[in-house]
């Protein structure tokens, strides 16, 4: 019996270079979910109908114009680890610098490496150089690590230092939608905190936009990929894996979530909402 290979998920502290091998070039699609994910760089990455304004546009070796967005290098086809949009200590005292450094530089880097590895292994199988019996394994690894990468890219830019973009309450169309779908901002906050705190094991709490009904919802994600339904657009996520809070809060997950509310980057969440509803 063939033994299914295992990925080494040891965290990689070397985060400056693109992670993994060269992959096939991918073009940006014009769908709202893709548009939101293309805007991971924050407010500076304001969106138009199908493109991320503020991307690093440059001509690649193939003669085509490439637009590099945080977390992905369109020229090499490799997923990458973008720098934090602020100093690791900027979210103190709510989230400590040591946790931020380890979380970003080791855990998130590990997901980037795992994502590129899974894609390379699946490409090997397609071209006849890999074992077809491992497709299921590498497909699971792809889903887990892609989720980990995208979740964290949204997480970092969904926060900002308290009093400098972080904390407070949303306004404008996002606030109106929250009041409509949850009754009031206070009721949304209670729901979001309760759902996030009660995730069984490791996972995430999410505020998402559901385009069929045109409404906001709070939902849970288990692990890095299980629980969000197709077509929902992730707007605001809080990581409740223990590595996100244990150094400061130990087993007091609810305390961590309460402090997280003080660093939510509501202008960025509002930008994502505007992109999803455009």
PDB file of C-alpha atoms in Angstrom:
ATOM      1  CA  UNK A   1       0.000   0.000   0.000  1.00  0.00           C
ATOM      2  CA  UNK A   2       1.315   3.452  -0.895  1.00  0.00           C
ATOM      3  CA  UNK A   3       1.810   5.682   2.111  1.00  0.00           C
ATOM      4  CA  UNK A   4       0.337   9.144   1.623  1.00  0.00           C
ATOM      5  CA  UNK A   5       3.083  11.758   1.883  1.00  0.00           C
ATOM      6  CA  UNK A   6       2.940  14.350   4.616  1.00  0.00           C
ATOM      7  CA  UNK A   7       3.857  18.000   4.268  1.00  0.00           C
ATOM      8  CA  UNK A   8       6.383  19.408   6.702  1.00  0.00           C
ATOM      9  CA  UNK A   9       4.386  22.274   8.205  1.00  0.00           C
ATOM     10  CA  UNK A  10       7.316  23.554  10.236  1.00  0.00           C
ATOM     11  CA  UNK A  11       7.010  27.330  10.317  1.00  0.00           C
ATOM     12  CA  UNK A  12       9.398  29.144   8.014  1.00  0.00           C
ATOM     13  CA  UNK A  13      10.985  32.289   9.482  1.00  0.00           C
ATOM     14  CA  UNK A  14      12.519  33.235   6.119  1.00  0.00           C
ATOM     15  CA  UNK A  15       9.718  35.347   4.696  1.00  0.00           C
ATOM     16  CA  UNK A  16      11.370  37.853   2.377  1.00  0.00           C
ATOM     17  CA  UNK A  17      11.471  35.714  -0.764  1.00  0.00           C
ATOM     18  CA  UNK A  18       8.496  34.242  -2.658  1.00  0.00           C
ATOM     19  CA  UNK A  19       7.597  30.843  -1.245  1.00  0.00           C
ATOM     20  CA  UNK A  20       7.667  27.789  -3.508  1.00  0.00           C
ATOM     21  CA  UNK A  21       8.229  26.978  -7.187  1.00  0.00           C
ATOM     22  CA  UNK A  22       7.176  28.803 -10.325  1.00  0.00           C
ATOM     23  CA  UNK A  23       3.515  28.161 -11.080  1.00  0.00           C
ATOM     24  CA  UNK A  24       1.259  28.918 -14.020  1.00  0.00           C
ATOM     25  CA  UNK A  25       0.359  32.595 -14.542  1.00  0.00           C
ATOM     26  CA  UNK A  26      -3.122  33.493 -13.304  1.00  0.00           C
ATOM     27  CA  UNK A  27      -5.228  36.420 -14.515  1.00  0.00           C
ATOM     28  CA  UNK A  28      -7.538  38.356 -12.202  1.00  0.00           C
ATOM     29  CA  UNK A  29     -11.260  37.704 -12.652  1.00  0.00           C
ATOM     30  CA  UNK A  30     -13.924  40.369 -12.350  1.00  0.00           C
ATOM     31  CA  UNK A  31     -16.119  38.670  -9.745  1.00  0.00           C
ATOM     32  CA  UNK A  32     -16.801  40.399  -6.455  1.00  0.00           C
ATOM     33  CA  UNK A  33     -15.256  37.685  -4.247  1.00  0.00           C
ATOM     34  CA  UNK A  34     -12.053  37.839  -6.307  1.00  0.00           C
ATOM     35  CA  UNK A  35     -12.161  41.653  -6.226  1.00  0.00           C
ATOM     36  CA  UNK A  36     -12.303  41.638  -2.441  1.00  0.00           C
ATOM     37  CA  UNK A  37      -9.380  39.237  -2.178  1.00  0.00           C
ATOM     38  CA  UNK A  38      -7.384  41.327  -4.652  1.00  0.00           C
ATOM     39  CA  UNK A  39      -7.742  44.231  -2.257  1.00  0.00           C
ATOM     40  CA  UNK A  40      -5.813  42.604   0.576  1.00  0.00           C
ATOM     41  CA  UNK A  41      -3.397  45.499   0.739  1.00  0.00           C
ATOM     42  CA  UNK A  42      -5.891  47.712   2.574  1.00  0.00           C
ATOM     43  CA  UNK A  43      -7.345  51.096   1.797  1.00  0.00           C
ATOM     44  CA  UNK A  44      -4.527  51.965  -0.608  1.00  0.00           C
ATOM     45  CA  UNK A  45      -5.724  49.078  -2.788  1.00  0.00           C
ATOM     46  CA  UNK A  46      -9.058  50.721  -3.670  1.00  0.00           C
ATOM     47  CA  UNK A  47     -11.001  48.743  -6.264  1.00  0.00           C
ATOM     48  CA  UNK A  48     -12.610  49.541  -9.576  1.00  0.00           C
ATOM     49  CA  UNK A  49     -14.887  47.143 -11.481  1.00  0.00           C
ATOM     50  CA  UNK A  50     -12.349  44.432 -12.161  1.00  0.00           C
ATOM     51  CA  UNK A  51      -8.918  45.592 -11.107  1.00  0.00           C
ATOM     52  CA  UNK A  52      -7.088  46.521  -7.952  1.00  0.00           C
ATOM     53  CA  UNK A  53      -5.915  50.109  -8.155  1.00  0.00           C
ATOM     54  CA  UNK A  54      -2.581  50.406  -6.431  1.00  0.00           C
ATOM     55  CA  UNK A  55      -1.210  47.096  -7.632  1.00  0.00           C
ATOM     56  CA  UNK A  56       2.402  47.027  -8.712  1.00  0.00           C
ATOM     57  CA  UNK A  57       1.936  46.990 -12.476  1.00  0.00           C
ATOM     58  CA  UNK A  58       4.975  45.882 -14.471  1.00  0.00           C
ATOM     59  CA  UNK A  59       5.791  44.069 -17.674  1.00  0.00           C
ATOM     60  CA  UNK A  60       6.795  40.460 -17.156  1.00  0.00           C
ATOM     61  CA  UNK A  61       9.202  38.286 -19.093  1.00  0.00           C
ATOM     62  CA  UNK A  62       6.336  37.030 -21.258  1.00  0.00           C
ATOM     63  CA  UNK A  63       5.654  40.552 -22.557  1.00  0.00           C
ATOM     64  CA  UNK A  64       2.317  40.868 -20.751  1.00  0.00           C
ATOM     65  CA  UNK A  65       1.449  43.455 -18.144  1.00  0.00           C
ATOM     66  CA  UNK A  66       1.347  41.862 -14.694  1.00  0.00           C
ATOM     67  CA  UNK A  67      -0.290  43.244 -11.567  1.00  0.00           C
ATOM     68  CA  UNK A  68       1.220  41.975  -8.340  1.00  0.00           C
ATOM     69  CA  UNK A  69      -1.050  42.043  -5.311  1.00  0.00           C
ATOM     70  CA  UNK A  70       0.006  41.407  -1.703  1.00  0.00           C
ATOM     71  CA  UNK A  71       0.380  37.673  -1.183  1.00  0.00           C
ATOM     72  CA  UNK A  72       0.820  36.688  -4.830  1.00  0.00           C
ATOM     73  CA  UNK A  73       3.510  37.324  -7.442  1.00  0.00           C
ATOM     74  CA  UNK A  74       1.842  37.258 -10.848  1.00  0.00           C
ATOM     75  CA  UNK A  75       5.138  37.115 -12.727  1.00  0.00           C
ATOM     76  CA  UNK A  76       6.456  33.992 -11.010  1.00  0.00           C
ATOM     77  CA  UNK A  77       3.064  32.504 -10.198  1.00  0.00           C
ATOM     78  CA  UNK A  78       4.143  31.968  -6.585  1.00  0.00           C
ATOM     79  CA  UNK A  79       2.175  32.881  -3.506  1.00  0.00           C
ATOM     80  CA  UNK A  80       4.184  35.104  -1.195  1.00  0.00           C
ATOM     81  CA  UNK A  81       4.163  36.462   2.332  1.00  0.00           C
ATOM     82  CA  UNK A  82       3.515  40.210   2.293  1.00  0.00           C
ATOM     83  CA  UNK A  83       4.978  42.296   5.120  1.00  0.00           C
ATOM     84  CA  UNK A  84       2.704  43.311   7.960  1.00  0.00           C
ATOM     85  CA  UNK A  85       1.052  46.673   7.172  1.00  0.00           C
ATOM     86  CA  UNK A  86       2.260  48.031  10.532  1.00  0.00           C
ATOM     87  CA  UNK A  87       4.933  47.365  13.137  1.00  0.00           C
ATOM     88  CA  UNK A  88       4.384  44.135  15.137  1.00  0.00           C
ATOM     89  CA  UNK A  89       4.033  46.241  18.295  1.00  0.00           C
ATOM     90  CA  UNK A  90       1.484  48.620  16.753  1.00  0.00           C
ATOM     91  CA  UNK A  91      -1.530  46.731  18.106  1.00  0.00           C
ATOM     92  CA  UNK A  92      -0.323  46.778  21.714  1.00  0.00           C
ATOM     93  CA  UNK A  93      -1.722  46.459  24.332  1.00  0.00           C
ATOM     94  CA  UNK A  94      -4.551  44.544  22.649  1.00  0.00           C
ATOM     95  CA  UNK A  95      -2.380  42.089  20.702  1.00  0.00           C
ATOM     96  CA  UNK A  96       1.244  41.775  21.758  1.00  0.00           C
ATOM     97  CA  UNK A  97       4.273  42.184  19.504  1.00  0.00           C
ATOM     98  CA  UNK A  98       5.713  38.732  20.163  1.00  0.00           C
ATOM     99  CA  UNK A  99       2.470  37.029  19.144  1.00  0.00           C
ATOM    100  CA  UNK A 100       2.251  39.151  16.002  1.00  0.00           C
ATOM    101  CA  UNK A 101       5.829  38.373  14.987  1.00  0.00           C
ATOM    102  CA  UNK A 102       5.507  34.619  15.521  1.00  0.00           C
ATOM    103  CA  UNK A 103       2.021  34.451  14.026  1.00  0.00           C
ATOM    104  CA  UNK A 104       3.017  36.269  10.847  1.00  0.00           C
ATOM    105  CA  UNK A 105       6.640  35.229  10.411  1.00  0.00           C
ATOM    106  CA  UNK A 106       6.209  31.537  11.197  1.00  0.00           C
ATOM    107  CA  UNK A 107       2.583  30.404  11.060  1.00  0.00           C
ATOM    108  CA  UNK A 108       1.438  32.445   8.059  1.00  0.00           C
ATOM    109  CA  UNK A 109       4.719  31.706   6.281  1.00  0.00           C
ATOM    110  CA  UNK A 110       4.060  28.004   6.774  1.00  0.00           C
ATOM    111  CA  UNK A 111       0.708  28.267   4.992  1.00  0.00           C
ATOM    112  CA  UNK A 112       2.336  30.073   2.064  1.00  0.00           C
ATOM    113  CA  UNK A 113       4.971  27.372   1.764  1.00  0.00           C
ATOM    114  CA  UNK A 114       2.370  24.611   2.048  1.00  0.00           C
ATOM    115  CA  UNK A 115       0.163  26.218  -0.611  1.00  0.00           C
ATOM    116  CA  UNK A 116       2.989  26.444  -3.136  1.00  0.00           C
ATOM    117  CA  UNK A 117       4.084  22.886  -2.355  1.00  0.00           C
ATOM    118  CA  UNK A 118       0.573  21.490  -2.864  1.00  0.00           C
ATOM    119  CA  UNK A 119       0.192  23.286  -6.195  1.00  0.00           C
ATOM    120  CA  UNK A 120       3.576  22.003  -7.376  1.00  0.00           C
ATOM    121  CA  UNK A 121       2.752  18.418  -6.384  1.00  0.00           C
ATOM    122  CA  UNK A 122      -0.595  18.538  -8.206  1.00  0.00           C
ATOM    123  CA  UNK A 123       1.145  19.935 -11.283  1.00  0.00           C
ATOM    124  CA  UNK A 124       3.627  17.063 -11.155  1.00  0.00           C
ATOM    125  CA  UNK A 125       0.735  14.594 -11.092  1.00  0.00           C
ATOM    126  CA  UNK A 126      -0.976  16.287 -14.059  1.00  0.00           C
ATOM    127  CA  UNK A 127       2.209  16.108 -16.136  1.00  0.00           C
ATOM    128  CA  UNK A 128       2.896  12.477 -15.321  1.00  0.00           C
ATOM    129  CA  UNK A 129       5.690  12.965 -12.807  1.00  0.00           C
ATOM    130  CA  UNK A 130       3.725  12.332  -9.628  1.00  0.00           C
ATOM    131  CA  UNK A 131       1.680   9.598  -8.023  1.00  0.00           C
ATOM    132  CA  UNK A 132      -2.027   9.898  -9.032  1.00  0.00           C
ATOM    133  CA  UNK A 133      -3.057   8.076  -5.857  1.00  0.00           C
ATOM    134  CA  UNK A 134      -1.993  11.157  -3.843  1.00  0.00           C
ATOM    135  CA  UNK A 135      -4.376  13.605  -5.550  1.00  0.00           C
ATOM    136  CA  UNK A 136      -6.783  13.468  -2.618  1.00  0.00           C
ATOM    137  CA  UNK A 137      -4.027  14.201  -0.118  1.00  0.00           C
ATOM    138  CA  UNK A 138      -2.577  17.143  -2.037  1.00  0.00           C
ATOM    139  CA  UNK A 139      -6.052  18.515  -2.735  1.00  0.00           C
ATOM    140  CA  UNK A 140      -6.710  18.587   1.022  1.00  0.00           C
ATOM    141  CA  UNK A 141      -3.363  20.269   1.575  1.00  0.00           C
ATOM    142  CA  UNK A 142      -4.201  22.822  -1.117  1.00  0.00           C
ATOM    143  CA  UNK A 143      -7.509  23.699   0.529  1.00  0.00           C
ATOM    144  CA  UNK A 144      -6.032  23.931   4.033  1.00  0.00           C
ATOM    145  CA  UNK A 145      -3.022  26.042   3.111  1.00  0.00           C
ATOM    146  CA  UNK A 146      -4.818  28.287   0.622  1.00  0.00           C
ATOM    147  CA  UNK A 147      -7.362  28.978   3.332  1.00  0.00           C
ATOM    148  CA  UNK A 148      -4.612  29.705   5.834  1.00  0.00           C
ATOM    149  CA  UNK A 149      -2.900  32.135   3.473  1.00  0.00           C
ATOM    150  CA  UNK A 150      -5.996  34.074   2.383  1.00  0.00           C
ATOM    151  CA  UNK A 151      -7.496  34.129   5.882  1.00  0.00           C
ATOM    152  CA  UNK A 152      -4.365  35.662   7.335  1.00  0.00           C
ATOM    153  CA  UNK A 153      -3.933  38.168   4.502  1.00  0.00           C
ATOM    154  CA  UNK A 154      -7.451  39.406   5.272  1.00  0.00           C
ATOM    155  CA  UNK A 155      -6.759  39.268   9.020  1.00  0.00           C
ATOM    156  CA  UNK A 156      -3.683  41.527   9.002  1.00  0.00           C
ATOM    157  CA  UNK A 157      -5.245  44.211   6.831  1.00  0.00           C
ATOM    158  CA  UNK A 158      -8.516  43.945   8.744  1.00  0.00           C
ATOM    159  CA  UNK A 159      -6.737  45.397  11.788  1.00  0.00           C
ATOM    160  CA  UNK A 160      -5.114  48.767  12.486  1.00  0.00           C
ATOM    161  CA  UNK A 161      -3.664  50.435  15.572  1.00  0.00           C
ATOM    162  CA  UNK A 162      -6.324  51.609  18.018  1.00  0.00           C
ATOM    163  CA  UNK A 163      -7.034  55.289  17.488  1.00  0.00           C
ATOM    164  CA  UNK A 164      -5.204  55.250  14.163  1.00  0.00           C
ATOM    165  CA  UNK A 165      -7.743  53.506  11.977  1.00  0.00           C
ATOM    166  CA  UNK A 166      -8.549  50.690  14.398  1.00  0.00           C
ATOM    167  CA  UNK A 167     -11.484  50.376  16.759  1.00  0.00           C
ATOM    168  CA  UNK A 168     -14.632  52.406  17.094  1.00  0.00           C
ATOM    169  CA  UNK A 169     -17.681  51.649  14.991  1.00  0.00           C
ATOM    170  CA  UNK A 170     -18.369  51.562  11.255  1.00  0.00           C
ATOM    171  CA  UNK A 171     -20.451  54.171   9.493  1.00  0.00           C
ATOM    172  CA  UNK A 172     -22.023  54.681   6.099  1.00  0.00           C
ATOM    173  CA  UNK A 173     -23.533  51.811   4.061  1.00  0.00           C
ATOM    174  CA  UNK A 174     -21.773  49.115   6.117  1.00  0.00           C
ATOM    175  CA  UNK A 175     -23.240  50.464   9.359  1.00  0.00           C
ATOM    176  CA  UNK A 176     -26.681  50.654   7.773  1.00  0.00           C
ATOM    177  CA  UNK A 177     -26.390  47.021   6.629  1.00  0.00           C
ATOM    178  CA  UNK A 178     -25.272  45.894  10.106  1.00  0.00           C
ATOM    179  CA  UNK A 179     -28.207  47.680  11.729  1.00  0.00           C
ATOM    180  CA  UNK A 180     -30.590  46.173   9.179  1.00  0.00           C
ATOM    181  CA  UNK A 181     -29.352  42.581   9.399  1.00  0.00           C
ATOM    182  CA  UNK A 182     -28.477  42.362  13.110  1.00  0.00           C
ATOM    183  CA  UNK A 183     -30.805  44.907  14.663  1.00  0.00           C
ATOM    184  CA  UNK A 184     -28.059  47.178  15.991  1.00  0.00           C
ATOM    185  CA  UNK A 185     -24.277  47.383  16.121  1.00  0.00           C
ATOM    186  CA  UNK A 186     -24.327  46.200  19.744  1.00  0.00           C
ATOM    187  CA  UNK A 187     -26.298  43.110  18.748  1.00  0.00           C
ATOM    188  CA  UNK A 188     -23.864  42.375  15.929  1.00  0.00           C
ATOM    189  CA  UNK A 189     -20.938  42.720  18.339  1.00  0.00           C
ATOM    190  CA  UNK A 190     -22.482  40.307  20.851  1.00  0.00           C
ATOM    191  CA  UNK A 191     -23.265  37.798  18.088  1.00  0.00           C
ATOM    192  CA  UNK A 192     -19.805  38.041  16.498  1.00  0.00           C
ATOM    193  CA  UNK A 193     -18.002  37.642  19.824  1.00  0.00           C
ATOM    194  CA  UNK A 194     -20.171  34.687  20.897  1.00  0.00           C
ATOM    195  CA  UNK A 195     -19.812  32.862  17.573  1.00  0.00           C
ATOM    196  CA  UNK A 196     -16.049  33.390  17.503  1.00  0.00           C
ATOM    197  CA  UNK A 197     -15.523  32.350  21.123  1.00  0.00           C
ATOM    198  CA  UNK A 198     -17.534  29.155  20.678  1.00  0.00           C
ATOM    199  CA  UNK A 199     -15.634  27.760  17.668  1.00  0.00           C
ATOM    200  CA  UNK A 200     -14.848  24.177  18.625  1.00  0.00           C
ATOM    201  CA  UNK A 201     -11.097  23.646  18.523  1.00  0.00           C
ATOM    202  CA  UNK A 202      -9.221  25.805  16.022  1.00  0.00           C
ATOM    203  CA  UNK A 203     -10.835  28.130  13.525  1.00  0.00           C
ATOM    204  CA  UNK A 204     -12.205  31.583  12.792  1.00  0.00           C
ATOM    205  CA  UNK A 205     -15.186  33.815  13.361  1.00  0.00           C
ATOM    206  CA  UNK A 206     -16.354  35.683  10.243  1.00  0.00           C
ATOM    207  CA  UNK A 207     -18.623  38.492   9.170  1.00  0.00           C
ATOM    208  CA  UNK A 208     -19.535  37.691   5.559  1.00  0.00           C
ATOM    209  CA  UNK A 209     -21.694  39.122   2.808  1.00  0.00           C
ATOM    210  CA  UNK A 210     -24.139  36.697   1.182  1.00  0.00           C
ATOM    211  CA  UNK A 211     -24.896  38.003  -2.337  1.00  0.00           C
ATOM    212  CA  UNK A 212     -27.994  35.913  -3.125  1.00  0.00           C
ATOM    213  CA  UNK A 213     -29.993  37.448  -0.289  1.00  0.00           C
ATOM    214  CA  UNK A 214     -27.913  40.617  -0.258  1.00  0.00           C
ATOM    215  CA  UNK A 215     -27.324  40.404   3.484  1.00  0.00           C
ATOM    216  CA  UNK A 216     -24.638  40.159   6.127  1.00  0.00           C
ATOM    217  CA  UNK A 217     -24.151  37.027   8.230  1.00  0.00           C
ATOM    218  CA  UNK A 218     -21.912  35.902  11.075  1.00  0.00           C
ATOM    219  CA  UNK A 219     -20.544  32.384  10.706  1.00  0.00           C
ATOM    220  CA  UNK A 220     -17.848  30.087  12.016  1.00  0.00           C
ATOM    221  CA  UNK A 221     -14.961  28.494  10.157  1.00  0.00           C
ATOM    222  CA  UNK A 222     -13.290  25.353  11.453  1.00  0.00           C
ATOM    223  CA  UNK A 223      -9.602  24.851  10.776  1.00  0.00           C
ATOM    224  CA  UNK A 224      -8.622  27.112   7.861  1.00  0.00           C
ATOM    225  CA  UNK A 225     -11.280  26.227   5.303  1.00  0.00           C
ATOM    226  CA  UNK A 226     -14.311  24.374   6.660  1.00  0.00           C
ATOM    227  CA  UNK A 227     -17.585  26.186   7.243  1.00  0.00           C
ATOM    228  CA  UNK A 228     -17.791  29.066   4.784  1.00  0.00           C
ATOM    229  CA  UNK A 229     -20.316  28.366   2.054  1.00  0.00           C
ATOM    230  CA  UNK A 230     -19.818  28.968  -1.661  1.00  0.00           C
ATOM    231  CA  UNK A 231     -20.351  32.541  -2.883  1.00  0.00           C
ATOM    232  CA  UNK A 232     -20.080  34.213   0.521  1.00  0.00           C
ATOM    233  CA  UNK A 233     -17.646  37.133   0.602  1.00  0.00           C
ATOM    234  CA  UNK A 234     -15.438  37.301   3.721  1.00  0.00           C
ATOM    235  CA  UNK A 235     -15.348  40.792   5.210  1.00  0.00           C
ATOM    236  CA  UNK A 236     -14.056  40.560   8.790  1.00  0.00           C
ATOM    237  CA  UNK A 237     -12.341  37.571  10.381  1.00  0.00           C
ATOM    238  CA  UNK A 238     -10.856  36.896  13.798  1.00  0.00           C
ATOM    239  CA  UNK A 239      -8.350  34.062  14.151  1.00  0.00           C
ATOM    240  CA  UNK A 240      -9.180  31.898  17.171  1.00  0.00           C
ATOM    241  CA  UNK A 241      -6.437  29.334  16.735  1.00  0.00           C
ATOM    242  CA  UNK A 242      -4.499  29.319  20.007  1.00  0.00           C
ATOM    243  CA  UNK A 243      -1.345  30.595  18.320  1.00  0.00           C
ATOM    244  CA  UNK A 244      -3.193  33.896  17.729  1.00  0.00           C
ATOM    245  CA  UNK A 245      -3.607  34.707  21.409  1.00  0.00           C
ATOM    246  CA  UNK A 246      -2.145  32.148  23.841  1.00  0.00           C
ATOM    247  CA  UNK A 247       1.055  33.997  24.801  1.00  0.00           C
ATOM    248  CA  UNK A 248      -0.944  36.846  26.344  1.00  0.00           C
ATOM    249  CA  UNK A 249      -4.397  35.427  27.018  1.00  0.00           C
ATOM    250  CA  UNK A 250      -3.684  31.722  27.611  1.00  0.00           C
ATOM    251  CA  UNK A 251      -7.081  29.950  27.541  1.00  0.00           C
ATOM    252  CA  UNK A 252      -9.111  33.181  27.825  1.00  0.00           C
ATOM    253  CA  UNK A 253     -10.267  33.291  24.231  1.00  0.00           C
ATOM    254  CA  UNK A 254     -13.198  35.592  24.997  1.00  0.00           C
ATOM    255  CA  UNK A 255     -10.855  38.200  26.501  1.00  0.00           C
ATOM    256  CA  UNK A 256      -8.746  38.117  23.341  1.00  0.00           C
ATOM    257  CA  UNK A 257     -11.808  38.609  21.118  1.00  0.00           C
ATOM    258  CA  UNK A 258     -12.954  41.550  23.240  1.00  0.00           C
ATOM    259  CA  UNK A 259      -9.539  43.163  22.768  1.00  0.00           C
ATOM    260  CA  UNK A 260      -9.586  42.366  19.048  1.00  0.00           C
ATOM    261  CA  UNK A 261     -12.678  44.557  18.690  1.00  0.00           C
ATOM    262  CA  UNK A 262     -10.469  47.547  19.626  1.00  0.00           C
ATOM    263  CA  UNK A 263      -8.237  47.118  16.567  1.00  0.00           C
ATOM    264  CA  UNK A 264     -10.755  46.334  13.804  1.00  0.00           C
ATOM    265  CA  UNK A 265      -9.966  48.433  10.735  1.00  0.00           C
ATOM    266  CA  UNK A 266     -13.548  49.449   9.959  1.00  0.00           C
ATOM    267  CA  UNK A 267     -12.628  51.647   6.958  1.00  0.00           C
ATOM    268  CA  UNK A 268     -11.003  48.605   5.331  1.00  0.00           C
ATOM    269  CA  UNK A 269     -13.990  46.377   6.162  1.00  0.00           C
ATOM    270  CA  UNK A 270     -16.262  49.025   4.654  1.00  0.00           C
ATOM    271  CA  UNK A 271     -14.110  49.040   1.487  1.00  0.00           C
ATOM    272  CA  UNK A 272     -14.499  45.271   1.189  1.00  0.00           C
ATOM    273  CA  UNK A 273     -18.247  45.601   1.671  1.00  0.00           C
ATOM    274  CA  UNK A 274     -18.429  48.267  -1.044  1.00  0.00           C
ATOM    275  CA  UNK A 275     -16.489  45.994  -3.429  1.00  0.00           C
ATOM    276  CA  UNK A 276     -18.764  43.047  -2.647  1.00  0.00           C
ATOM    277  CA  UNK A 277     -21.957  45.025  -3.231  1.00  0.00           C
ATOM    278  CA  UNK A 278     -20.825  47.030  -6.287  1.00  0.00           C
TER     279      UNK A 278
END
